[in-house]
Tab-separated table of C-alpha atoms in Angstrom:
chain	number	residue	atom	x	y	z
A	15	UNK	CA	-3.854	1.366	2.957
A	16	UNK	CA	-5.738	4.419	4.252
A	17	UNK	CA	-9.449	4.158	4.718
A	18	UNK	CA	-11.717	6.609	5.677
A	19	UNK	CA	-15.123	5.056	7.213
A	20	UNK	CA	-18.101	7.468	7.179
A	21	UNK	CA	-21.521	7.162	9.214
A	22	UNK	CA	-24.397	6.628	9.288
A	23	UNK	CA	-25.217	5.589	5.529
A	24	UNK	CA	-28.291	7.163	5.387
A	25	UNK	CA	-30.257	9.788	7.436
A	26	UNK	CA	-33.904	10.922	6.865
A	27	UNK	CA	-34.966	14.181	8.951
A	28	UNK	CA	-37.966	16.557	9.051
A	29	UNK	CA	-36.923	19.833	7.507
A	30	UNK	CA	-35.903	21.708	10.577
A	31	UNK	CA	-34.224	19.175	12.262
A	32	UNK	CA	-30.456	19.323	12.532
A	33	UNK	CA	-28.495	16.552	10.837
A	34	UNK	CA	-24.508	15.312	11.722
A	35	UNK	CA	-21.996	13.331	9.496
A	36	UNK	CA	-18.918	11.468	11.170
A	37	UNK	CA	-16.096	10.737	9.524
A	38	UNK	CA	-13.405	8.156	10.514
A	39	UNK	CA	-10.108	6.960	9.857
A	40	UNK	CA	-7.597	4.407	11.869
A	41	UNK	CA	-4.885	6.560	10.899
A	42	UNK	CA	-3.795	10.131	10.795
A	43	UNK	CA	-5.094	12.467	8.239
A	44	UNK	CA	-2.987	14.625	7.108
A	45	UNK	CA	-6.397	17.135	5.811
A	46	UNK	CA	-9.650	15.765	5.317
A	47	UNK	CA	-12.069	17.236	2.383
A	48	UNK	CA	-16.008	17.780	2.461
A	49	UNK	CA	-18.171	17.336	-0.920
A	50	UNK	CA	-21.397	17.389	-1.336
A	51	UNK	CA	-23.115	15.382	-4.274
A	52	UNK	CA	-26.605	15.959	-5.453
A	53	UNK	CA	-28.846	12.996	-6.550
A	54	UNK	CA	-27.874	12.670	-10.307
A	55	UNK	CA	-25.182	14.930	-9.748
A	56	UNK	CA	-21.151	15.180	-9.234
A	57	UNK	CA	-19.092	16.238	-6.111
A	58	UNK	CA	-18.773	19.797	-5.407
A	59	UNK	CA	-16.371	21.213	-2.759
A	60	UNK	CA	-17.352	22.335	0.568
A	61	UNK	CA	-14.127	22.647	2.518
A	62	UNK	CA	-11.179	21.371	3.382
A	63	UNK	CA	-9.910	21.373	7.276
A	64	UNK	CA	-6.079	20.726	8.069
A	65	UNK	CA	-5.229	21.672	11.694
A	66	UNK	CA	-5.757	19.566	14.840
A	67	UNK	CA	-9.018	20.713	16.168
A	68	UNK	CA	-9.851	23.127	13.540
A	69	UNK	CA	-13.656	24.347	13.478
A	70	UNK	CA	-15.004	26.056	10.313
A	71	UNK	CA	-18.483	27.545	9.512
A	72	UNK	CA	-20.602	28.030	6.605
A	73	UNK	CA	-23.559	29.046	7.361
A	74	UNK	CA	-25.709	26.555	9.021
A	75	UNK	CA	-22.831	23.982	8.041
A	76	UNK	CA	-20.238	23.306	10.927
A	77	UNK	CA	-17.473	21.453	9.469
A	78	UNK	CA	-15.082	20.102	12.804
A	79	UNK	CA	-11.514	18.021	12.344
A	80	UNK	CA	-10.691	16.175	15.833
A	81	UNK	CA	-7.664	16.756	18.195
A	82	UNK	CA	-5.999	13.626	16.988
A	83	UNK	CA	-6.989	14.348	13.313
A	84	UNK	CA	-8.552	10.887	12.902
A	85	UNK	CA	-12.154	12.125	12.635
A	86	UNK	CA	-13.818	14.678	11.172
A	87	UNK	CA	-17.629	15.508	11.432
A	88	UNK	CA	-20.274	17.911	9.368
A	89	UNK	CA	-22.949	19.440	11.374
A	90	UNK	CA	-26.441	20.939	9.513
A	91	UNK	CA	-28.399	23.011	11.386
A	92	UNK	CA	-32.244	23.548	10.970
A	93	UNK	CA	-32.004	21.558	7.607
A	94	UNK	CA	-33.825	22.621	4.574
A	95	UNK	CA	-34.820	20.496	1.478
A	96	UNK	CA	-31.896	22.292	-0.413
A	97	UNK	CA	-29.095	19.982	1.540
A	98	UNK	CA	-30.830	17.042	0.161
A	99	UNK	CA	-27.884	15.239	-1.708
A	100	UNK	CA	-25.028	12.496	-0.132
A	101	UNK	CA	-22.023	13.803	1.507
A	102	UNK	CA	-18.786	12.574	1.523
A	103	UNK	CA	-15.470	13.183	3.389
A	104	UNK	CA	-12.542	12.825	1.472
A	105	UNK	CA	-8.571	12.636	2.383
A	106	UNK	CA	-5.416	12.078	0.842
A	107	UNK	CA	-1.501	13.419	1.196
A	108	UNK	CA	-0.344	13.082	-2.815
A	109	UNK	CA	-3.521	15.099	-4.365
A	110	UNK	CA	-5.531	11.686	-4.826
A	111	UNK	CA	-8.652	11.359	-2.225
A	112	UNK	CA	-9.690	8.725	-0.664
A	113	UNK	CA	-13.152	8.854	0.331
A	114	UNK	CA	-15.602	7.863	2.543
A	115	UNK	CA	-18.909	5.521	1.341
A	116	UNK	CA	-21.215	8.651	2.039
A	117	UNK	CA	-24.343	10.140	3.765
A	118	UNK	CA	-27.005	10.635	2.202
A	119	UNK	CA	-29.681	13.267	3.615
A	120	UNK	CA	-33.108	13.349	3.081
A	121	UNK	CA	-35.368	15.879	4.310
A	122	UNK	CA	-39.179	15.717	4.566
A	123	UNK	CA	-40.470	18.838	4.203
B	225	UNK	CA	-13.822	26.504	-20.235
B	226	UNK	CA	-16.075	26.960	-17.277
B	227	UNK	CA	-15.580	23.602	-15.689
B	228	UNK	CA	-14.863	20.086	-16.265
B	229	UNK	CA	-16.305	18.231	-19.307
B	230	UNK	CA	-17.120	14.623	-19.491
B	231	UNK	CA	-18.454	12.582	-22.595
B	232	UNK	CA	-20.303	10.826	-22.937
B	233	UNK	CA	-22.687	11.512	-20.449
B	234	UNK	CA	-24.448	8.246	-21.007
B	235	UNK	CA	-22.595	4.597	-22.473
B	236	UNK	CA	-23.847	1.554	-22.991
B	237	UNK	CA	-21.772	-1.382	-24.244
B	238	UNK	CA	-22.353	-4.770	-24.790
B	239	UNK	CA	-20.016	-7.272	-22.654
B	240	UNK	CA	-16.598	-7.598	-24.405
B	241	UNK	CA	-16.718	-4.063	-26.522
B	242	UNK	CA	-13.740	-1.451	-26.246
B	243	UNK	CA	-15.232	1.852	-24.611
B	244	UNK	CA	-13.030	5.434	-24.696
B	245	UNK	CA	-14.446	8.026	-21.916
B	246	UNK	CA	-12.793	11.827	-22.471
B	247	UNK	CA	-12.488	14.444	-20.463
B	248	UNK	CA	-11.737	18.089	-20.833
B	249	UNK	CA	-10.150	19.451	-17.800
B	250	UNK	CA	-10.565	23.789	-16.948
B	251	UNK	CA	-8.280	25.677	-18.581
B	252	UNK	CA	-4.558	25.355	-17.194
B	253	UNK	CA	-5.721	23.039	-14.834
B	254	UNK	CA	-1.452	20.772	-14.356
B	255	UNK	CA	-3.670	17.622	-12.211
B	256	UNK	CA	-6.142	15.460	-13.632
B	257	UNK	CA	-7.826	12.327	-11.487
B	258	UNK	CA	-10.019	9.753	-12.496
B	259	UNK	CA	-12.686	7.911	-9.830
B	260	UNK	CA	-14.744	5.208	-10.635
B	261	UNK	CA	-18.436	5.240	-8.638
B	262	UNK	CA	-20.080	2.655	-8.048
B	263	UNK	CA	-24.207	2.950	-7.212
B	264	UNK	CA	-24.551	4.005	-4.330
B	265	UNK	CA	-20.119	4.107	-3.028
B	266	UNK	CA	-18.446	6.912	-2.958
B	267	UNK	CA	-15.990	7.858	-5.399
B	268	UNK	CA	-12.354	4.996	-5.733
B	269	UNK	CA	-9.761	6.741	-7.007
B	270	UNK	CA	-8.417	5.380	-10.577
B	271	UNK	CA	-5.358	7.172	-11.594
B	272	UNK	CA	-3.352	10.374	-11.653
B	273	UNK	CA	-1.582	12.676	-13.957
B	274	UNK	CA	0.592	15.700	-13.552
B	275	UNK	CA	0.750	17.778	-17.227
B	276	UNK	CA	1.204	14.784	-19.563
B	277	UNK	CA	3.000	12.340	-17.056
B	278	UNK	CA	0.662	9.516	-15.790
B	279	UNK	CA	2.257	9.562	-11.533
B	280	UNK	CA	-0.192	7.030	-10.201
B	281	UNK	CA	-2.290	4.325	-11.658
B	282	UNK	CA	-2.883	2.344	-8.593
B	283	UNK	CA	-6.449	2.282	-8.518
B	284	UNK	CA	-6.810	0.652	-12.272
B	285	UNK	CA	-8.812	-2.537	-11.011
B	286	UNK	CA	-7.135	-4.503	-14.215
B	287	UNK	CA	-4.610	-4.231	-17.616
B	288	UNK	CA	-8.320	-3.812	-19.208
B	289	UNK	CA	-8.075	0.107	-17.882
B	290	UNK	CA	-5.824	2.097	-19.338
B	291	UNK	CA	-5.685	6.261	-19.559
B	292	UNK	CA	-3.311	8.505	-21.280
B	293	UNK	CA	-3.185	12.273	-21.364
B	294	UNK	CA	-0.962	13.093	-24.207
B	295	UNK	CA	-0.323	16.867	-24.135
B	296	UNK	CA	-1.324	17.426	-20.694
B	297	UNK	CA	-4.622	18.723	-20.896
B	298	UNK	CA	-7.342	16.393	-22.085
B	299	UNK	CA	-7.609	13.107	-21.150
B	300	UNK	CA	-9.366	9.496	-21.901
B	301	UNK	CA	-9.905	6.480	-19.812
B	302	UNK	CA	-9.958	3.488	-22.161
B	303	UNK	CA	-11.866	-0.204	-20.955
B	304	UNK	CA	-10.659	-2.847	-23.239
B	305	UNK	CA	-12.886	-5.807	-23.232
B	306	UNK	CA	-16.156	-4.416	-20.936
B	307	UNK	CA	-17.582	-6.803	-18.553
B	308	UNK	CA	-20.715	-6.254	-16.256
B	309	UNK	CA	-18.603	-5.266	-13.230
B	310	UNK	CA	-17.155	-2.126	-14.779
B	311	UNK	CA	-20.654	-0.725	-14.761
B	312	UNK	CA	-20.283	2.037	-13.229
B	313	UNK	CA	-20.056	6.367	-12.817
B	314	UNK	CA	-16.519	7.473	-14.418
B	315	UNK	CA	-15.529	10.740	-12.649
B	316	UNK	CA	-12.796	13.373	-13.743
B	317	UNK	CA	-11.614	16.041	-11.355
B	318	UNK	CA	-9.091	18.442	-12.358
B	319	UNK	CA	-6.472	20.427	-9.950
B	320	UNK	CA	-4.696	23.839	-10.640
B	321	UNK	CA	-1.962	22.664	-8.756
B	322	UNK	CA	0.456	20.028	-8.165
B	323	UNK	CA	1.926	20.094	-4.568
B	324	UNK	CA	0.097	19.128	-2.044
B	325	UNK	CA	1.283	18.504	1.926
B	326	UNK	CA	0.566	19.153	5.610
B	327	UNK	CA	-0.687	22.131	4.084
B	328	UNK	CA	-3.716	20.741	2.583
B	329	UNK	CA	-4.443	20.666	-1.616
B	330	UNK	CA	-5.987	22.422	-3.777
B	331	UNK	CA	-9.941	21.962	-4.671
B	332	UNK	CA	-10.667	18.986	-6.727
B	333	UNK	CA	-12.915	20.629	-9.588
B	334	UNK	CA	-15.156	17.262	-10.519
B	335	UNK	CA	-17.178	16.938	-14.319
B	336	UNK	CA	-20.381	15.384	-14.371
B	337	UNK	CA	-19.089	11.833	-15.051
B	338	UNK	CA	-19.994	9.128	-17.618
B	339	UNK	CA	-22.330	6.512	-17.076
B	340	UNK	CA	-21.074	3.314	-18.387
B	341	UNK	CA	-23.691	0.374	-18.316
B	342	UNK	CA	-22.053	-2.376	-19.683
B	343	UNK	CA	-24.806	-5.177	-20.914
């Protein structure tokens, strides 16, 4: 079945540092999903990309899908201790996700 | 209501006990998920409902799992017979809508789970 891979597990950074997510799948996604997850806390929505090669920004959050749409990656500029918290991609065609095993950020400040 | 609802927050069972884990979905919400998360994994998907009507239960890891959502709003995930390995976070996301495609899905609203520790 569909799996989405995700690296790297973890990622420590000095606040101010920029920090990047990659997301990765053998097959085709039809849309892939971003969610952030505080420690002790649920998912929450970031975005959701659907077109080949579509870019999308949120402030110092760059959110990329690749040409092929078999990769997806989150970009954090100048990180603050506020992003703290794992990230996960997510993907799926009938409404179910399938997600990736997560990143989680720390930041030193 | 505002959000999702989950309880219990917290569950502890001893090995072999019957647990029920409810959730209250937003307001109008027609899709309701349930994920399992395990420490440190991100969320597996569990099972599916549209209104009332249970579409996919793929992801139940056993007959021991088994969820109903009777008049298509809230919901309960039932573990007959808890052993160790269902330890886990139960999550419950809730959808306004139904279709999804090529043109994407709606936001996945998700509670703030149930921890089950199963002794």
């Amino acid at each position: 079945g569909q799996q989405v891979m995700q690296i790297p597990q973890y990622q420590h950074v000095q606040e101010g540092e920029d920090f990047t997510t990659y997301c990765n799948s053998s097959t085709t996604l039809s849309n892939i999903q971003w969610y952030k997850q505080r420690p002790g806390g649920h998912p929450v929505f970031l975005i959701q990309l659907v077109k080949s090669g579509e870019v999308k920004k949120q402030k110092r959050l760059t959110f990329q899908f690749g040409e092929a749409k078999k990769n997806s990656s989150l970009h954090i500029t100048a990180t603050q201790t506020t992003d703290v918290g794992t990230y996960f991609c997510g993907s799926g065609n009938t409404g179910k996700l399938i997600f990736g095993q997560g990143t989680t950020l720390q930041v030193k400040p | 209501g505002a959000g999702v609802s989950q309880s219990p927050r917290y569950k502890v069972a001893k090995r072999g006990q019957d647990v029920a884990l409810r959730c209250d979905p937003i307001s109008g919400h027609v899709s309701l998920f349930w994920y399992q998360q395990a420490l440190g994994q991100g969320p597996e998907f569990l099972t599916y409902f549209q209104n009332e009507a249970q579409l996919d239960k793929s992801g139940l890891p056993s007959d021991r799992f088994f969820a109903e959502r009777p008049e298509g709003s809230v919901s309960t995930l039932k573990i007959q017979r808890t052993q160790q390995e269902d330890s886990a976070v139960y999550l419950c996301a809730s959808r306004r809508g139904w279709l999804a495609g090529v043109r994407g899905t709606d936001t996945q609203y998700f509670g703030p789970g149930t921890r089950l520790t199963v002794l």
